[in-house]
mmCIF file of C-alpha atoms in Angstrom:
data_model
loop_
_atom_site.group_PDB
_atom_site.id
_atom_site.type_symbol
_atom_site.label_atom_id
_atom_site.label_comp_id
_atom_site.label_asym_id
_atom_site.label_seq_id
_atom_site.Cartn_x
_atom_site.Cartn_y
_atom_site.Cartn_z
ATOM 1 C CA GLN A 15 0.000 0.000 0.000
ATOM 2 C CA GLN A 16 1.366 3.377 -1.019
ATOM 3 C CA PRO A 17 2.128 5.937 1.689
ATOM 4 C CA VAL A 18 0.111 9.142 1.796
ATOM 5 C CA GLN A 19 1.914 12.439 1.302
ATOM 6 C CA SER A 20 0.665 15.890 2.216
ATOM 7 C CA PRO A 21 0.344 18.540 1.043
ATOM 8 C CA GLN A 22 0.014 17.813 -2.675
ATOM 9 C CA ALA A 23 1.679 21.104 -3.533
ATOM 10 C CA VAL A 24 3.249 24.076 -1.832
ATOM 11 C CA ILE A 25 4.421 27.446 -3.115
ATOM 12 C CA LEU A 26 7.152 29.240 -1.189
ATOM 13 C CA ARG A 27 9.099 32.422 -1.462
ATOM 14 C CA GLU A 28 12.851 32.125 -1.218
ATOM 15 C CA GLY A 29 13.879 31.892 2.431
ATOM 16 C CA GLU A 30 10.585 30.471 3.692
ATOM 17 C CA ASP A 31 10.174 27.093 5.391
ATOM 18 C CA ALA A 32 7.917 24.161 4.553
ATOM 19 C CA VAL A 33 7.079 20.720 5.909
ATOM 20 C CA ILE A 34 6.095 17.684 3.847
ATOM 21 C CA ASN A 35 4.492 14.739 5.602
ATOM 22 C CA CYS A 36 4.467 11.047 4.722
ATOM 23 C CA SER A 37 2.223 8.518 6.477
ATOM 24 C CA SER A 38 2.042 4.769 6.141
ATOM 25 C CA SER A 39 -0.551 2.251 7.300
ATOM 26 C CA LYS A 40 2.183 -0.372 7.768
ATOM 27 C CA ALA A 41 5.034 -0.708 10.226
ATOM 28 C CA LEU A 42 8.172 0.548 8.574
ATOM 29 C CA TYR A 43 11.824 -0.431 8.487
ATOM 30 C CA SER A 44 12.878 2.754 6.724
ATOM 31 C CA VAL A 45 11.697 5.877 4.938
ATOM 32 C CA HIS A 46 13.457 7.322 1.895
ATOM 33 C CA TRP A 47 13.172 10.799 0.400
ATOM 34 C CA TYR A 48 13.812 11.680 -3.246
ATOM 35 C CA ARG A 49 13.497 14.869 -5.258
ATOM 36 C CA GLN A 50 12.607 14.955 -8.946
ATOM 37 C CA LYS A 51 12.953 17.979 -11.161
ATOM 38 C CA HIS A 52 10.768 18.244 -14.221
ATOM 39 C CA GLY A 53 11.823 15.821 -16.955
ATOM 40 C CA GLU A 54 14.621 14.346 -14.880
ATOM 41 C CA ALA A 55 15.178 11.209 -12.825
ATOM 42 C CA PRO A 56 14.492 11.253 -9.082
ATOM 43 C CA VAL A 57 17.567 11.976 -6.977
ATOM 44 C CA PHE A 58 18.206 10.465 -3.565
ATOM 45 C CA LEU A 59 18.095 12.873 -0.606
ATOM 46 C CA MET A 60 18.221 10.691 2.506
ATOM 47 C CA ILE A 61 17.217 7.473 4.242
ATOM 48 C CA LEU A 62 15.848 7.275 7.777
ATOM 49 C CA LEU A 63 15.901 3.986 9.613
ATOM 50 C CA LYS A 64 13.542 3.023 12.404
ATOM 51 C CA GLY A 65 14.670 4.526 15.670
ATOM 52 C CA GLY A 66 13.365 8.058 15.208
ATOM 53 C CA GLU A 67 16.594 9.514 13.906
ATOM 54 C CA GLN A 68 16.779 12.806 12.137
ATOM 55 C CA LYS A 69 18.997 13.462 9.140
ATOM 56 C CA GLY A 70 19.979 16.431 7.065
ATOM 57 C CA HIS A 71 20.993 17.282 3.523
ATOM 58 C CA GLU A 72 21.989 20.925 3.001
ATOM 59 C CA LYS A 73 19.158 22.792 4.757
ATOM 60 C CA ILE A 74 16.768 19.920 4.186
ATOM 61 C CA SER A 75 16.209 17.631 7.138
ATOM 62 C CA ALA A 76 13.811 14.847 8.002
ATOM 63 C CA SER A 77 12.473 12.931 10.957
ATOM 64 C CA PHE A 78 10.950 9.484 11.309
ATOM 65 C CA ASN A 79 8.444 8.556 13.990
ATOM 66 C CA GLU A 80 8.409 4.777 13.934
ATOM 67 C CA LYS A 81 5.463 4.419 16.309
ATOM 68 C CA LYS A 82 3.249 6.705 14.254
ATOM 69 C CA GLN A 83 4.636 5.310 10.977
ATOM 70 C CA GLN A 84 5.213 8.852 9.806
ATOM 71 C CA SER A 85 8.050 10.873 8.403
ATOM 72 C CA SER A 86 8.359 14.593 7.818
ATOM 73 C CA LEU A 87 10.703 16.453 5.487
ATOM 74 C CA TYR A 88 11.672 19.996 6.523
ATOM 75 C CA LEU A 89 12.731 22.557 3.925
ATOM 76 C CA THR A 90 14.445 25.360 5.826
ATOM 77 C CA ALA A 91 15.259 28.766 4.347
ATOM 78 C CA SER A 92 14.253 27.476 0.944
ATOM 79 C CA GLN A 93 16.308 28.196 -2.150
ATOM 80 C CA LEU A 94 15.224 28.307 -5.789
ATOM 81 C CA SER A 95 17.051 25.011 -6.323
ATOM 82 C CA TYR A 96 14.650 23.294 -3.926
ATOM 83 C CA SER A 97 11.860 23.420 -6.506
ATOM 84 C CA GLY A 98 10.735 20.006 -7.687
ATOM 85 C CA THR A 99 8.556 17.112 -6.669
ATOM 86 C CA TYR A 100 9.436 15.362 -3.437
ATOM 87 C CA PHE A 101 8.618 11.695 -2.997
ATOM 88 C CA CYS A 102 8.753 9.593 0.107
ATOM 89 C CA GLY A 103 9.407 5.883 -0.280
ATOM 90 C CA THR A 104 8.617 3.438 2.488
ATOM 91 C CA ASP A 105 10.177 0.039 3.073
ATOM 92 C CA PRO A 106 8.437 -2.297 5.542
ATOM 93 C CA ASP A 107 11.043 -5.059 5.684
ATOM 94 C CA SER A 108 14.500 -3.937 4.475
ATOM 95 C CA TRP A 109 14.200 -5.749 1.154
ATOM 96 C CA GLY A 110 14.512 -2.464 -0.724
ATOM 97 C CA LYS A 111 11.108 -2.863 -2.334
ATOM 98 C CA LEU A 112 9.962 0.728 -1.883
ATOM 99 C CA GLN A 113 6.396 1.975 -2.018
ATOM 100 C CA PHE A 114 6.330 5.608 -3.122
ATOM 101 C CA GLY A 115 3.851 8.320 -2.246
ATOM 102 C CA ALA A 116 2.159 10.409 -4.939
ATOM 103 C CA GLY A 117 4.614 13.250 -4.433
ATOM 104 C CA THR A 118 4.532 16.844 -3.223
ATOM 105 C CA GLN A 119 5.227 19.541 -5.771
ATOM 106 C CA VAL A 120 7.309 22.369 -4.341
ATOM 107 C CA VAL A 121 7.677 25.675 -6.155
ATOM 108 C CA VAL A 122 10.092 28.233 -4.744
ATOM 109 C CA THR A 123 9.722 31.735 -6.173
ATOM 110 C CA PRO A 124 12.147 34.680 -5.968
ATOM 111 C CA ASP B 22 31.393 7.655 -15.661
ATOM 112 C CA GLY B 23 29.221 5.227 -13.692
ATOM 113 C CA GLY B 24 25.481 5.269 -14.003
ATOM 114 C CA ILE B 25 22.287 3.848 -15.400
ATOM 115 C CA THR B 26 21.463 4.204 -19.075
ATOM 116 C CA GLN B 27 17.923 3.877 -20.340
ATOM 117 C CA SER B 28 17.020 3.829 -24.000
ATOM 118 C CA PRO B 29 15.256 5.017 -25.955
ATOM 119 C CA LYS B 30 14.229 8.320 -24.372
ATOM 120 C CA TYR B 31 10.925 8.274 -26.277
ATOM 121 C CA LEU B 32 9.101 5.223 -27.618
ATOM 122 C CA PHE B 33 5.862 4.782 -29.487
ATOM 123 C CA ARG B 34 3.843 1.603 -29.494
ATOM 124 C CA LYS B 35 1.247 0.500 -31.991
ATOM 125 C CA GLU B 36 -1.758 -1.478 -30.827
ATOM 126 C CA GLY B 37 -0.974 -5.181 -30.439
ATOM 127 C CA GLN B 38 2.765 -4.598 -30.466
ATOM 128 C CA ASN B 39 5.313 -5.625 -27.857
ATOM 129 C CA VAL B 40 8.067 -3.125 -27.123
ATOM 130 C CA THR B 41 11.236 -3.473 -25.078
ATOM 131 C CA LEU B 42 12.809 -0.777 -22.935
ATOM 132 C CA SER B 43 16.516 -1.061 -22.313
ATOM 133 C CA CYS B 44 18.251 -0.526 -18.966
ATOM 134 C CA GLU B 45 22.004 -0.927 -18.522
ATOM 135 C CA GLN B 46 24.102 -0.129 -15.442
ATOM 136 C CA ASN B 47 27.851 -0.092 -14.883
ATOM 137 C CA LEU B 48 27.662 0.484 -11.132
ATOM 138 C CA ASN B 49 28.130 -3.220 -10.331
ATOM 139 C CA HIS B 50 24.890 -3.212 -8.324
ATOM 140 C CA ASP B 51 23.141 -6.511 -7.703
ATOM 141 C CA ALA B 52 19.579 -5.194 -7.384
ATOM 142 C CA MET B 53 17.652 -3.562 -10.201
ATOM 143 C CA TYR B 54 14.085 -2.246 -10.452
ATOM 144 C CA TRP B 55 11.503 -1.015 -12.927
ATOM 145 C CA TYR B 56 9.022 1.675 -11.905
ATOM 146 C CA ARG B 57 6.133 3.214 -13.769
ATOM 147 C CA GLN B 58 5.282 6.873 -13.210
ATOM 148 C CA ASP B 59 1.893 8.326 -14.081
ATOM 149 C CA PRO B 60 0.957 11.957 -13.431
ATOM 150 C CA GLY B 61 -0.202 12.450 -9.860
ATOM 151 C CA GLN B 62 0.440 8.844 -8.849
ATOM 152 C CA GLY B 63 4.066 8.680 -7.894
ATOM 153 C CA LEU B 64 6.179 5.657 -8.782
ATOM 154 C CA ARG B 65 4.777 2.152 -8.830
ATOM 155 C CA LEU B 66 6.961 -0.951 -8.848
ATOM 156 C CA ILE B 67 6.617 -3.248 -11.860
ATOM 157 C CA TYR B 68 9.392 -5.821 -11.384
ATOM 158 C CA TYR B 69 12.582 -6.117 -9.397
ATOM 159 C CA SER B 70 15.607 -8.353 -9.420
ATOM 160 C CA GLN B 71 17.931 -8.939 -6.475
ATOM 161 C CA ILE B 72 20.380 -11.098 -8.412
ATOM 162 C CA VAL B 73 21.137 -12.394 -11.896
ATOM 163 C CA ASN B 74 18.667 -14.963 -13.266
ATOM 164 C CA ASP B 75 16.103 -14.120 -10.589
ATOM 165 C CA PHE B 76 13.315 -11.538 -10.520
ATOM 166 C CA GLN B 77 10.018 -10.921 -8.729
ATOM 167 C CA LYS B 78 6.778 -9.219 -9.584
ATOM 168 C CA GLY B 79 6.070 -5.855 -8.094
ATOM 169 C CA ASP B 80 2.682 -4.260 -7.544
ATOM 170 C CA ILE B 81 1.678 -3.807 -11.192
ATOM 171 C CA ALA B 82 3.416 -6.608 -13.128
ATOM 172 C CA GLU B 83 0.455 -7.585 -15.336
ATOM 173 C CA GLY B 84 1.190 -6.928 -19.008
ATOM 174 C CA TYR B 85 4.943 -6.658 -18.457
ATOM 175 C CA SER B 86 7.864 -9.086 -18.582
ATOM 176 C CA VAL B 87 11.554 -8.843 -17.711
ATOM 177 C CA SER B 88 14.758 -10.839 -17.921
ATOM 178 C CA ARG B 89 18.012 -10.656 -15.981
ATOM 179 C CA GLU B 90 20.598 -12.666 -17.868
ATOM 180 C CA LYS B 91 23.454 -10.316 -17.033
ATOM 181 C CA LYS B 92 24.186 -8.252 -13.948
ATOM 182 C CA GLU B 93 24.421 -5.073 -16.037
ATOM 183 C CA SER B 94 21.157 -5.431 -17.934
ATOM 184 C CA PHE B 95 17.479 -5.525 -16.944
ATOM 185 C CA PRO B 96 15.251 -5.005 -20.015
ATOM 186 C CA LEU B 97 11.503 -4.497 -19.647
ATOM 187 C CA THR B 98 9.044 -5.690 -22.280
ATOM 188 C CA VAL B 99 5.655 -4.025 -22.441
ATOM 189 C CA THR B 100 3.395 -6.614 -23.992
ATOM 190 C CA SER B 101 0.167 -6.172 -25.932
ATOM 191 C CA ALA B 102 -1.643 -7.364 -22.799
ATOM 192 C CA GLN B 103 -0.837 -4.034 -21.129
ATOM 193 C CA LYS B 104 -3.877 -2.017 -22.211
ATOM 194 C CA ASN B 105 -2.761 1.324 -20.817
ATOM 195 C CA PRO B 106 0.995 1.499 -21.400
ATOM 196 C CA THR B 107 1.358 5.274 -21.781
ATOM 197 C CA ALA B 108 3.609 6.348 -18.909
ATOM 198 C CA PHE B 109 7.109 7.359 -17.924
ATOM 199 C CA TYR B 110 9.225 4.295 -17.096
ATOM 200 C CA LEU B 111 12.145 4.506 -14.718
ATOM 201 C CA CYS B 112 14.821 1.901 -14.169
ATOM 202 C CA ALA B 113 16.877 1.910 -10.981
ATOM 203 C CA SER B 114 19.602 -0.017 -9.246
ATOM 204 C CA SER B 115 20.416 0.021 -5.569
ATOM 205 C CA LEU B 116 23.355 -0.082 -3.220
ATOM 206 C CA GLN B 117 22.854 -0.112 0.550
ATOM 207 C CA GLU B 118 19.168 0.645 0.032
ATOM 208 C CA LYS B 119 19.836 3.844 -1.924
ATOM 209 C CA LEU B 120 18.200 3.889 -5.356
ATOM 210 C CA PHE B 121 19.982 5.273 -8.402
ATOM 211 C CA PHE B 122 17.646 6.076 -11.262
ATOM 212 C CA GLY B 123 18.113 6.261 -14.996
ATOM 213 C CA SER B 124 16.787 9.207 -16.972
ATOM 214 C CA GLY B 125 13.637 7.360 -18.002
ATOM 215 C CA THR B 126 11.733 6.347 -21.121
ATOM 216 C CA GLN B 127 8.463 8.000 -22.121
ATOM 217 C CA LEU B 128 6.240 5.412 -23.778
ATOM 218 C CA SER B 129 3.222 6.525 -25.765
ATOM 219 C CA VAL B 130 0.582 4.669 -27.763
ATOM 220 C CA LEU B 131 0.041 5.576 -31.418
#
């Protein structure tokens, strides 16, 4: 079952913050985050393993609440380069067979 | 330069025709995957292969077939049984759970 992402889209001005949420109905081993720019392949951002750890990539960070089966991606002080569609991928059993959410489109304007 | 090469970039299929999408990697990764991307639906797993000469169905395998005769290659055939093949197809390989994607093939029906 695919995880549910929210919001579907967000528009930001440069320097603003945003949060993207990812929820699963299954217990999870890990959550992955990818960003895809229009017409390009998705690019890996980070993996979070069960244990509630938080990770960061530039000014993008994420958390994973294993008990709630949720992950959140935080875009801090957004830059124009952050524009794209963000996907979460969930893995229930460490086999690498990811289920992806429908994506959140992020537009950062000057 | 290591990476994943998908070809062709654009492909057109006539009704009743089988078409094959190519995916080659020189990253020496064992696991390879095929995903289908439709607008607003994220990525859905078609087939995956953890090792040469072995592959498993993903969530939407009907109407598709694959082979894995070599570590570097994981071609996907879209058969005439797939009634709605128009989509963007992404091939990926993985190392330590991180997915590396090719640049994709856009398949359209004539």
